[in-house]
Amino acid sequence: MTKVKSAELIFICFMLLHGFVAAFNCTSPSPESLFGALERNLFPKKLLRPVNSFSSPLNITISITVVAIVGVDEKSQSLTTLIWQVLEWNIEGLSWDDEECGTSRVSVPREKLWIPDVRIAEFMTEDTSPKTPYVYLNNTGHVFDDKPIGVISSCRLIIYTFPFDIQNCSLTFGSYLHFNSDIRMVQGTSSEEILEESLNVLETNGEWKLIGIHVNPDAQLVLSEGSYSEIKYYIVLRRQPILYVVNLLIPSCFLITVDLFSFMLPPHSVDRSSFKMTLILGYTVFLLIMNDLLPTTGETTPLINVFFCLSLALMVASLLETVLITNMQFSSMHLQAKKKLFSTSIG
Ligand SMILES: *[C@@H]1O[C@H](CO)[C@@H](O)[C@H](O)[C@H]1NC(C)=O
Ligand SMILES: *[C@@H]1O[C@H](CO)[C@@H](O)[C@H](O)[C@H]1NC(C)=O
Ligand SMILES: *[C@@H]1O[C@H](CO)[C@@H](O)[C@H](O)[C@H]1NC(C)=O
Ligand SMILES: *[C@@H]1O[C@H](CO)[C@@H](O)[C@H](O)[C@H]1NC(C)=O
């Protein structure tokens, strides 16, 4: 019994001293020598999580940069972004002497190492971003895995105040399989740094403007089997309303103003009602043409649709009013003519 215990103890001490992989020596400061040493010591162990004991979690530091906001689709309730994702972790115990081996950092193919299965929870379609085959390995055992990911993520879009809307979409990074006892996500750069760097590199300044990034560093996904460690980023976007103001709101206001001023036309002629009819027709055609610009989603009706509906109602009401007034004037003229006829016949 004690023998087994002491053997275990010796084994644990050995593991603690040497780590997951032992420190190794190079025979000469050349790439061949270093790769030979890595091939012997590290690459055969790529199937195992690089920690000393099964019970210790592996810390994975994550940093992201938002490179492009490709678009927001109201119909499928999705956000398309391009992100640079940096994952960093340590291979326990791995180290080499940078003078003896000639370098303190090498790039190694990703498939030669154990790579964490970090994914985005809101992912909707397959990642179509270019594959980058290498990661950096440091002489302290530090792995630096930087890659671009194009992500179409689901996001609940609220378009009530369209085109002055602000959207708040989340991106949740975590391991797909490993529980938080195996993989722990750690926040790298702070949200201010991410925002600053993203604003520096953002190339497309299209319809959406990045106005904020918030981080929830210890989000947890708790399921019946166990809980997962996650990091949640909130990406806050504001729509640039100028296109919609110029193309939708201003012409619409013009048409309504014309409609209101048409009351200055002489009422007794039929001109006024046909003028108003033409305006309504024009407005309908305008709405038909501009329909593509309006967001389409069933959940809430945007205020702008209510505005268009009210504008149309106003125009129809003013047409009805004109019809009524013309009718009243016509009948009073008719009455006067009758009276005249009556008085002349009496006279
Ligand atoms: C590496 O070299 C050091 C001395 O420079 C030696 O103490 C150590 O045992 C060597 N390690 C291996 C794995 O050969
Ligand atoms: C992982 O991070 C936790 C705190 O976030 C720290 O206590 C622990 O020492 C870290 N483990 C390693 C192996 O660095
Ligand atoms: C190696 O990794 C450490 C962190 O473990 C880092 O501080 C250092 O700058 C890295 N060195 C190189 C050359 O990348
Ligand atoms: C975005 O949503 C999250 C969670 O619903 C919230 O904590 C955060 O304050 C929101 N951010 C903004 C700017 O509305």
mmCIF file of N, CA, C and O in Angstrom, residues 11 13 27 56 72 76 103 106 126 153 170 187 193 206 224 238 247 258 283 294 337:
data_model
loop_
_atom_site.group_PDB
_atom_site.id
_atom_site.type_symbol
_atom_site.label_atom_id
_atom_site.label_comp_id
_atom_site.label_asym_id
_atom_site.label_seq_id
_atom_site.Cartn_x
_atom_site.Cartn_y
_atom_site.Cartn_z
ATOM 1 N N PHE A 11 6.047 9.753 -8.812
ATOM 2 C CA PHE A 11 5.564 10.075 -10.157
ATOM 3 C C PHE A 11 5.072 11.528 -10.224
ATOM 4 O O PHE A 11 5.414 12.277 -11.131
ATOM 5 N N CYS A 13 5.899 13.982 -8.201
ATOM 6 C CA CYS A 13 7.047 14.888 -8.079
ATOM 7 C C CYS A 13 7.758 15.017 -9.415
ATOM 8 O O CYS A 13 8.128 16.112 -9.845
ATOM 9 N N THR A 27 21.243 20.511 -29.854
ATOM 10 C CA THR A 27 22.661 20.192 -30.060
ATOM 11 C C THR A 27 23.382 21.372 -30.674
ATOM 12 O O THR A 27 24.566 21.587 -30.444
ATOM 13 N N SER A 56 -5.969 19.860 -13.318
ATOM 14 C CA SER A 56 -5.733 21.301 -13.411
ATOM 15 C C SER A 56 -6.293 21.845 -14.711
ATOM 16 O O SER A 56 -6.068 21.274 -15.775
ATOM 17 N N VAL A 72 -25.899 43.585 -41.452
ATOM 18 C CA VAL A 72 -26.903 43.131 -40.506
ATOM 19 C C VAL A 72 -28.100 42.731 -41.342
ATOM 20 O O VAL A 72 -28.497 43.465 -42.239
ATOM 21 N N SER A 76 -33.103 37.428 -41.432
ATOM 22 C CA SER A 76 -32.613 36.223 -40.766
ATOM 23 C C SER A 76 -32.097 36.545 -39.367
ATOM 24 O O SER A 76 -31.578 35.668 -38.692
ATOM 25 N N THR A 103 16.898 30.538 -31.245
ATOM 26 C CA THR A 103 15.712 31.400 -31.378
ATOM 27 C C THR A 103 14.843 31.282 -30.127
ATOM 28 O O THR A 103 14.937 30.288 -29.405
ATOM 29 N N VAL A 106 9.323 30.095 -32.551
ATOM 30 C CA VAL A 106 9.200 29.455 -33.870
ATOM 31 C C VAL A 106 7.727 29.346 -34.220
ATOM 32 O O VAL A 106 6.867 29.329 -33.337
ATOM 33 N N GLU A 126 -21.168 27.923 -41.549
ATOM 34 C CA GLU A 126 -19.785 27.464 -41.530
ATOM 35 C C GLU A 126 -18.823 28.637 -41.731
ATOM 36 O O GLU A 126 -19.106 29.563 -42.482
ATOM 37 N N SER A 153 -23.399 35.573 -37.125
ATOM 38 C CA SER A 153 -23.926 35.163 -35.827
ATOM 39 C C SER A 153 -25.362 35.615 -35.685
ATOM 40 O O SER A 153 -25.771 36.621 -36.253
ATOM 41 N N SER A 170 -24.323 39.959 -29.257
ATOM 42 C CA SER A 170 -23.321 39.299 -28.420
ATOM 43 C C SER A 170 -22.569 38.239 -29.217
ATOM 44 O O SER A 170 -23.096 37.633 -30.137
ATOM 45 N N GLN A 187 -10.038 36.602 -19.960
ATOM 46 C CA GLN A 187 -10.088 37.793 -20.811
ATOM 47 C C GLN A 187 -8.690 38.349 -21.027
ATOM 48 O O GLN A 187 -7.934 38.540 -20.081
ATOM 49 N N GLU A 193 -9.540 48.671 -24.875
ATOM 50 C CA GLU A 193 -8.457 48.405 -25.828
ATOM 51 C C GLU A 193 -9.001 47.783 -27.114
ATOM 52 O O GLU A 193 -8.567 48.134 -28.210
ATOM 53 N N GLY A 206 -19.357 51.352 -43.523
ATOM 54 C CA GLY A 206 -20.576 51.360 -44.317
ATOM 55 C C GLY A 206 -21.765 51.853 -43.540
ATOM 56 O O GLY A 206 -21.741 52.912 -42.927
ATOM 57 N N SER A 224 -27.033 20.530 -17.576
ATOM 58 C CA SER A 224 -27.163 19.477 -16.567
ATOM 59 C C SER A 224 -25.873 18.675 -16.435
ATOM 60 O O SER A 224 -25.539 18.187 -15.363
ATOM 61 N N ARG A 238 -24.367 51.319 -34.334
ATOM 62 C CA ARG A 238 -25.391 52.314 -34.656
ATOM 63 C C ARG A 238 -25.492 52.455 -36.169
ATOM 64 O O ARG A 238 -24.494 52.519 -36.868
ATOM 65 N N ASN A 247 -33.458 59.633 -48.573
ATOM 66 C CA ASN A 247 -34.270 58.915 -49.566
ATOM 67 C C ASN A 247 -35.708 58.680 -49.154
ATOM 68 O O ASN A 247 -36.559 58.502 -50.018
ATOM 69 N N VAL A 258 -46.720 69.622 -49.892
ATOM 70 C CA VAL A 258 -47.430 69.975 -51.131
ATOM 71 C C VAL A 258 -48.922 69.706 -50.962
ATOM 72 O O VAL A 258 -49.766 70.521 -51.346
ATOM 73 N N TYR A 283 -47.285 59.264 -54.260
ATOM 74 C CA TYR A 283 -46.782 58.787 -52.963
ATOM 75 C C TYR A 283 -46.741 57.263 -52.929
ATOM 76 O O TYR A 283 -45.781 56.663 -52.432
ATOM 77 N N LEU A 294 -36.702 49.537 -46.753
ATOM 78 C CA LEU A 294 -37.303 49.331 -45.432
ATOM 79 C C LEU A 294 -36.944 47.947 -44.898
ATOM 80 O O LEU A 294 -36.863 46.992 -45.649
ATOM 81 N N ALA A 337 -78.934 78.705 -58.112
ATOM 82 C CA ALA A 337 -79.428 78.758 -59.491
ATOM 83 C C ALA A 337 -80.923 78.496 -59.531
ATOM 84 O O ALA A 337 -81.686 79.193 -60.205
#
